[in-house]
Short mmCIF file of C-alpha atoms in Angstrom, two decimals:
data_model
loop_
_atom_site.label_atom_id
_atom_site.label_comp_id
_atom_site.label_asym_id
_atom_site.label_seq_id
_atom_site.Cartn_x
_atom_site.Cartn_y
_atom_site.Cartn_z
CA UNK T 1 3.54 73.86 -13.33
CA UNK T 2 6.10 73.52 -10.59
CA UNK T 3 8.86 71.37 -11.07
CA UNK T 4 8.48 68.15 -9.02
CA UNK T 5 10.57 67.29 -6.29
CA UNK T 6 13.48 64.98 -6.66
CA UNK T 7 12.87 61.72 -4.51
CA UNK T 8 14.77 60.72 -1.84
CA UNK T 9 16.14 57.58 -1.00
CA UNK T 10 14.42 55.86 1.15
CA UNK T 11 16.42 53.54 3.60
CA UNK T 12 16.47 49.92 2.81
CA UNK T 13 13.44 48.40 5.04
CA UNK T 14 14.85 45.50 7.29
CA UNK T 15 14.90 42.26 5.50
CA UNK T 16 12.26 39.83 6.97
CA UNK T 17 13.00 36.50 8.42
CA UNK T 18 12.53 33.61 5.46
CA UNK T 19 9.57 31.42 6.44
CA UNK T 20 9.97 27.90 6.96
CA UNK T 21 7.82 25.78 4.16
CA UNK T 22 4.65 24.61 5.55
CA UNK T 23 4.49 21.09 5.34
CA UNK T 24 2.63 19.57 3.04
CA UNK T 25 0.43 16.23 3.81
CA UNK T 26 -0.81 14.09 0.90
CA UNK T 27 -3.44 11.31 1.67
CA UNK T 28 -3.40 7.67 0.28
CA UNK T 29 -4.57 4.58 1.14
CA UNK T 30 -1.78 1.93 1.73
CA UNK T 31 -2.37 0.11 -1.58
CA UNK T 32 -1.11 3.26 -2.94
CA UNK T 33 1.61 3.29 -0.82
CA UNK T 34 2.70 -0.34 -1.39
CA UNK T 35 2.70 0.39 -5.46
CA UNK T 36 3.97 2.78 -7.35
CA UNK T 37 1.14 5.40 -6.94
CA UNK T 38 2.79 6.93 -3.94
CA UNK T 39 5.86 7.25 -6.02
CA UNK T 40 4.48 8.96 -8.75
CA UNK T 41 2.01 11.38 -6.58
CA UNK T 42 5.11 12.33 -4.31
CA UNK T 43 6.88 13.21 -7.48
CA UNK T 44 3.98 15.42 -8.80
CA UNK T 45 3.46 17.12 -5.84
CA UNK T 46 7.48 18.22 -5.64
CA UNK T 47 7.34 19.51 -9.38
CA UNK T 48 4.50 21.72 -8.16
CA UNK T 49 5.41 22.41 -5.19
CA UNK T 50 9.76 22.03 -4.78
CA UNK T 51 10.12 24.17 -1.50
CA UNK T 52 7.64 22.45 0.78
CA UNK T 53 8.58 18.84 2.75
CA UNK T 54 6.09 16.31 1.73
CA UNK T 55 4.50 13.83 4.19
CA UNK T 56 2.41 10.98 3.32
CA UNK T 57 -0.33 10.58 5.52
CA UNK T 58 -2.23 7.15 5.07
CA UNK T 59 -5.95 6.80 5.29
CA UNK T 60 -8.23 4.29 4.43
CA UNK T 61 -10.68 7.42 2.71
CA UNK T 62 -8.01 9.77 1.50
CA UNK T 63 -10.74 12.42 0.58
CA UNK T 64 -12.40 12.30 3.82
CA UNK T 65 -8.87 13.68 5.42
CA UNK T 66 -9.87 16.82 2.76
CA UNK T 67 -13.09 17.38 3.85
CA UNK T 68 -12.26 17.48 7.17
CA UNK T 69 -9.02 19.99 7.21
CA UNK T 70 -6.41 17.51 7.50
CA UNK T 71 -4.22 17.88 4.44
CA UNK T 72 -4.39 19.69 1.10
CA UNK T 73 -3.76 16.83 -1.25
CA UNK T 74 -4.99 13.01 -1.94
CA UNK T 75 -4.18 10.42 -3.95
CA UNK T 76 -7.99 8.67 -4.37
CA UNK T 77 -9.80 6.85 -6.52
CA UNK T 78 -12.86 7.50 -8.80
CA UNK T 79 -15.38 5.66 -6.67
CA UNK T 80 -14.09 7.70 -3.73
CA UNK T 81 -15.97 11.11 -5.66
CA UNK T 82 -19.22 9.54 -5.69
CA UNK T 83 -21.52 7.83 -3.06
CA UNK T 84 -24.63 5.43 -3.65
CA UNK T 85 -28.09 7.07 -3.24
CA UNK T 86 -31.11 4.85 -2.78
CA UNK T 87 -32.22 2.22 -5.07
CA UNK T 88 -32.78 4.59 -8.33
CA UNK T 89 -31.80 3.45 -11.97
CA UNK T 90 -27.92 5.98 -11.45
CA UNK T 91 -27.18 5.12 -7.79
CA UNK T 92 -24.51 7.49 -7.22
CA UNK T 93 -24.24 11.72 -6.52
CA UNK T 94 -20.46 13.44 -6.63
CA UNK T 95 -19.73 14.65 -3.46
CA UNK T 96 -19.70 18.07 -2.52
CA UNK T 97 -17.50 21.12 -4.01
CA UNK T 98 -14.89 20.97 -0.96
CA UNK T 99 -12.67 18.04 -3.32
CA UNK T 100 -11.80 18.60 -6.85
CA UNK T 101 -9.89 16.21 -9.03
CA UNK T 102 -6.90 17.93 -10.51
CA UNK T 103 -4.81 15.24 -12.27
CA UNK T 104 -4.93 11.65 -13.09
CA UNK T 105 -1.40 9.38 -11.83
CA UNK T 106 -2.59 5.70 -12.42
CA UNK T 107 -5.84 4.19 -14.14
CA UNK T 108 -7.07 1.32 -11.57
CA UNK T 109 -8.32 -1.90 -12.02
CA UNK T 110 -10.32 -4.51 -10.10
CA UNK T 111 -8.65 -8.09 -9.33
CA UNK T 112 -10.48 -10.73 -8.57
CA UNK T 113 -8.02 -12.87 -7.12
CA UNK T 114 -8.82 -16.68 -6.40
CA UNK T 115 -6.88 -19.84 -6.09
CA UNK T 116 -6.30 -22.02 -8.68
CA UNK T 117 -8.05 -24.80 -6.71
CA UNK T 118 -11.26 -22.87 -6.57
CA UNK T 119 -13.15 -23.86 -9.16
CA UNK T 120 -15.23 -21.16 -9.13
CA UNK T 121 -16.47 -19.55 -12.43
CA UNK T 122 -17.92 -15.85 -11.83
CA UNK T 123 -18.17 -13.71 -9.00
CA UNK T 124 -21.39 -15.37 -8.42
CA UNK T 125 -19.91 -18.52 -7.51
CA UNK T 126 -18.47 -17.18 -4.14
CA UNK T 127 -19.63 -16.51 -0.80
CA UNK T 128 -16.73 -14.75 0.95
CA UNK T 129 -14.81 -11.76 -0.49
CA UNK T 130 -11.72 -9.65 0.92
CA UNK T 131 -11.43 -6.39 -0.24
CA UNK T 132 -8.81 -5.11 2.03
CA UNK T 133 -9.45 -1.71 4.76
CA UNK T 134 -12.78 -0.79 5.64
CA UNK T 135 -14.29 1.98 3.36
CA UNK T 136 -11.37 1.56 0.94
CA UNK T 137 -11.12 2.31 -2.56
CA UNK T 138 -11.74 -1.85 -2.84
CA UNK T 139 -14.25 -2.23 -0.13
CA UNK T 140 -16.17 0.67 -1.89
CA UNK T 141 -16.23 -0.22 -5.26
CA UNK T 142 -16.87 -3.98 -4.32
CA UNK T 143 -20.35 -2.87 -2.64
CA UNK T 144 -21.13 -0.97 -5.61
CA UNK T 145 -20.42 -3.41 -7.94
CA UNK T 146 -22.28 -6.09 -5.92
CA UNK T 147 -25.43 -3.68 -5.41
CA UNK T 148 -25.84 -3.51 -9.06
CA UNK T 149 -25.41 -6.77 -10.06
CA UNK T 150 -27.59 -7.84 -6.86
CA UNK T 151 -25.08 -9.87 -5.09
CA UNK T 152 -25.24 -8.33 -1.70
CA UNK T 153 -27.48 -10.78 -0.37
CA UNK T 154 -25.41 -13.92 -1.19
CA UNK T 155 -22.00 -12.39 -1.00
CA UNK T 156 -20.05 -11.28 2.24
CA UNK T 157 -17.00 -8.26 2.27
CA UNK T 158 -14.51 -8.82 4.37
CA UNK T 159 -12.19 -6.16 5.36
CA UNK T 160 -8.94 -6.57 6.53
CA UNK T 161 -5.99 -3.92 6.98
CA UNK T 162 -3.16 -5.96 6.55
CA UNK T 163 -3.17 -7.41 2.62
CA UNK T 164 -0.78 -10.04 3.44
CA UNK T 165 -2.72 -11.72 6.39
CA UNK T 166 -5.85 -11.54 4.17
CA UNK T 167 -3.80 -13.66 1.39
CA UNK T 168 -3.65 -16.48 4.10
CA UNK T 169 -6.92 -16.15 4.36
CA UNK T 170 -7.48 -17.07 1.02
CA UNK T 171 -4.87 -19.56 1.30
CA UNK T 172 -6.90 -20.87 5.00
CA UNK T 173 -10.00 -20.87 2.72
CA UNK T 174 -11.86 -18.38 4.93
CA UNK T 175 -12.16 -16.29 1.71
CA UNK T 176 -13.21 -17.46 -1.38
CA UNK T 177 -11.55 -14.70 -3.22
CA UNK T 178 -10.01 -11.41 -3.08
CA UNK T 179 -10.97 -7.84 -4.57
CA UNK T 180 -8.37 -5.39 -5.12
CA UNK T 181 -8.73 -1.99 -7.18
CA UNK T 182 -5.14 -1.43 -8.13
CA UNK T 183 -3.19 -0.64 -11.61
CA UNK T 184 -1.82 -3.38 -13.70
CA UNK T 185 1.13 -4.44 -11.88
CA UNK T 186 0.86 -3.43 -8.66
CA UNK T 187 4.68 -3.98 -6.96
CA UNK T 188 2.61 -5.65 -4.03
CA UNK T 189 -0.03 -7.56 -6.05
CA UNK T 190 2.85 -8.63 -8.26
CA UNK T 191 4.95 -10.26 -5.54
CA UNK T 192 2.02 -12.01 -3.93
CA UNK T 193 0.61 -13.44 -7.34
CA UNK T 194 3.96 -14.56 -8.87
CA UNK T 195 4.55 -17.65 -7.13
CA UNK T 196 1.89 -18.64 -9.19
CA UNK T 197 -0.71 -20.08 -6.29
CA UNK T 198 -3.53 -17.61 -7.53
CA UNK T 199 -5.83 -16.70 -10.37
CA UNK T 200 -7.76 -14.02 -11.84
CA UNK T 201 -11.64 -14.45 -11.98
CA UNK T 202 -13.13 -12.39 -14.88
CA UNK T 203 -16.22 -9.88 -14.09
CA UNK T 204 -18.15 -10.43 -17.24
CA UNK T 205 -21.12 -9.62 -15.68
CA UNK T 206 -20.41 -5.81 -15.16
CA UNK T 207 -21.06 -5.84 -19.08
CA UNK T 208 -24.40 -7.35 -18.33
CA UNK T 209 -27.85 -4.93 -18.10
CA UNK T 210 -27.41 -1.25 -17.09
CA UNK T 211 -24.52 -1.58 -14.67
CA UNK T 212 -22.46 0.57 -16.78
CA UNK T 213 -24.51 2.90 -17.30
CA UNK T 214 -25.55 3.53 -13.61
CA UNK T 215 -21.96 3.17 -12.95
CA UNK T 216 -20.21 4.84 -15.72
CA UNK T 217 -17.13 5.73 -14.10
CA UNK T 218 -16.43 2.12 -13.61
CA UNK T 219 -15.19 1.02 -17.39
CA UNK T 220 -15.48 -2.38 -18.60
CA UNK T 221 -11.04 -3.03 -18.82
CA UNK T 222 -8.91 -5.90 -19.40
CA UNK T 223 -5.83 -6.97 -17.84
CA UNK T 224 -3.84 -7.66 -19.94
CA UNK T 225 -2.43 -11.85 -20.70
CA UNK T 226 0.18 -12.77 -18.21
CA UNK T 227 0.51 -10.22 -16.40
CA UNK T 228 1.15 -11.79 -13.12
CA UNK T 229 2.97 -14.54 -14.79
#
């Protein structure tokens, strides 16, 4: 066979011009951003990604801003993944393949925050609850709650974007109460409860019939004794 040909060196090709990072957008609602979940997501999302600028981009339905193109990542909670469908025994579907969980930062918890004049006993007892932005992770998980337990009739949500006007609401008594999914401790949550003018109402009932079982990523939980004490 005939001897191959020695190679030549071929001349260097011009180095290209270094990309700038894309920018990368995170959604979360602005109870995550008031508490430590925006710390910890931000955090997550450098270790994965360290050469890209981060911007938090709040939205009242984090995965909606997904679905419709307007950043990669979102900090959301369970209820966001599934949506109530009719009146069947399991009211709820997972949304379509466009959103995929990938990681969990913070376990949630519903507050039912009252004050300690109220002398009401059970969510039953009230007429008027806030539960913070419209379509929220509260707002949502509030209608489901009160759907199965059949409360919608006799119980009114009331949304409200700012979480500090809707405490002097409660204070006004134009609420009766307050419903906020947030984890144990919440910096903002914290600093509103510690003065010590509020209460916790326990939601015994969600143990009560099927609800956890149409429901089942809603977990019966329990905050733990003086916690906002």
């Amino acid at each position: 066979p005939a001897p191959a040909e020695p190679a030549e060196a071929a001349p260097a090709a011009e180095a290209a011009p270094v990309a700038e990072a894309e920018e990368l957008k995170v959604a979360m609602s602005q109870l995550s951003e008031l508490g430590d979940e925006s710390v910890r997501a931000v955090r997550a999302v450098h270790e994965a990604f360290p050469k890209r600028d981060i911007q938090v981009q709040r939205s009242a339905q984090p995965l909606k801003e997904i679905e419709a193109g307007n950043v990669r990542l979102a900090v959301a909670g369970a209820d966001e993944f599934f949506e109530l469908v009719g009146d069947g025994p399991c009211q709820h579907q997972l949304r379509g393949p466009i959103v995929v969980p990938v990681g969990v930062i913070e376990y949630r918890m519903g507050h039912l925050v009252t004050k300690f004049g109220n002398l009401a006993g059970s969510i039953a007892d009230l007429k008027k609850i806030g539960v913070g932005p419209e379509n929220a992770t509260s707002h949502h998980t509030a209608q489901l709650m009160l759907t199965s337990m059949g409360l919608t009739d006799s119980i009114e949500l009331m949304t409200n974007d700012d979480i500090d006007a809707m405490f002097q609401q409660l204070d006004n008594d134009e609420l009766d109460a307050i419903f906020l999914m947030v984890p144990p401790n919440h910096a903002k949550l914290t600093s509103i409860m510690n003065p010590g003018r509020y209460r916790l109402l326990a939601l015994g009932e969600w143990k009560e019939g099927n609800n956890m079982v149409r429901f089942p990523f809603l977990r019966l939980a329990q905050i733990p004794a003086n916690t906002y004490e």
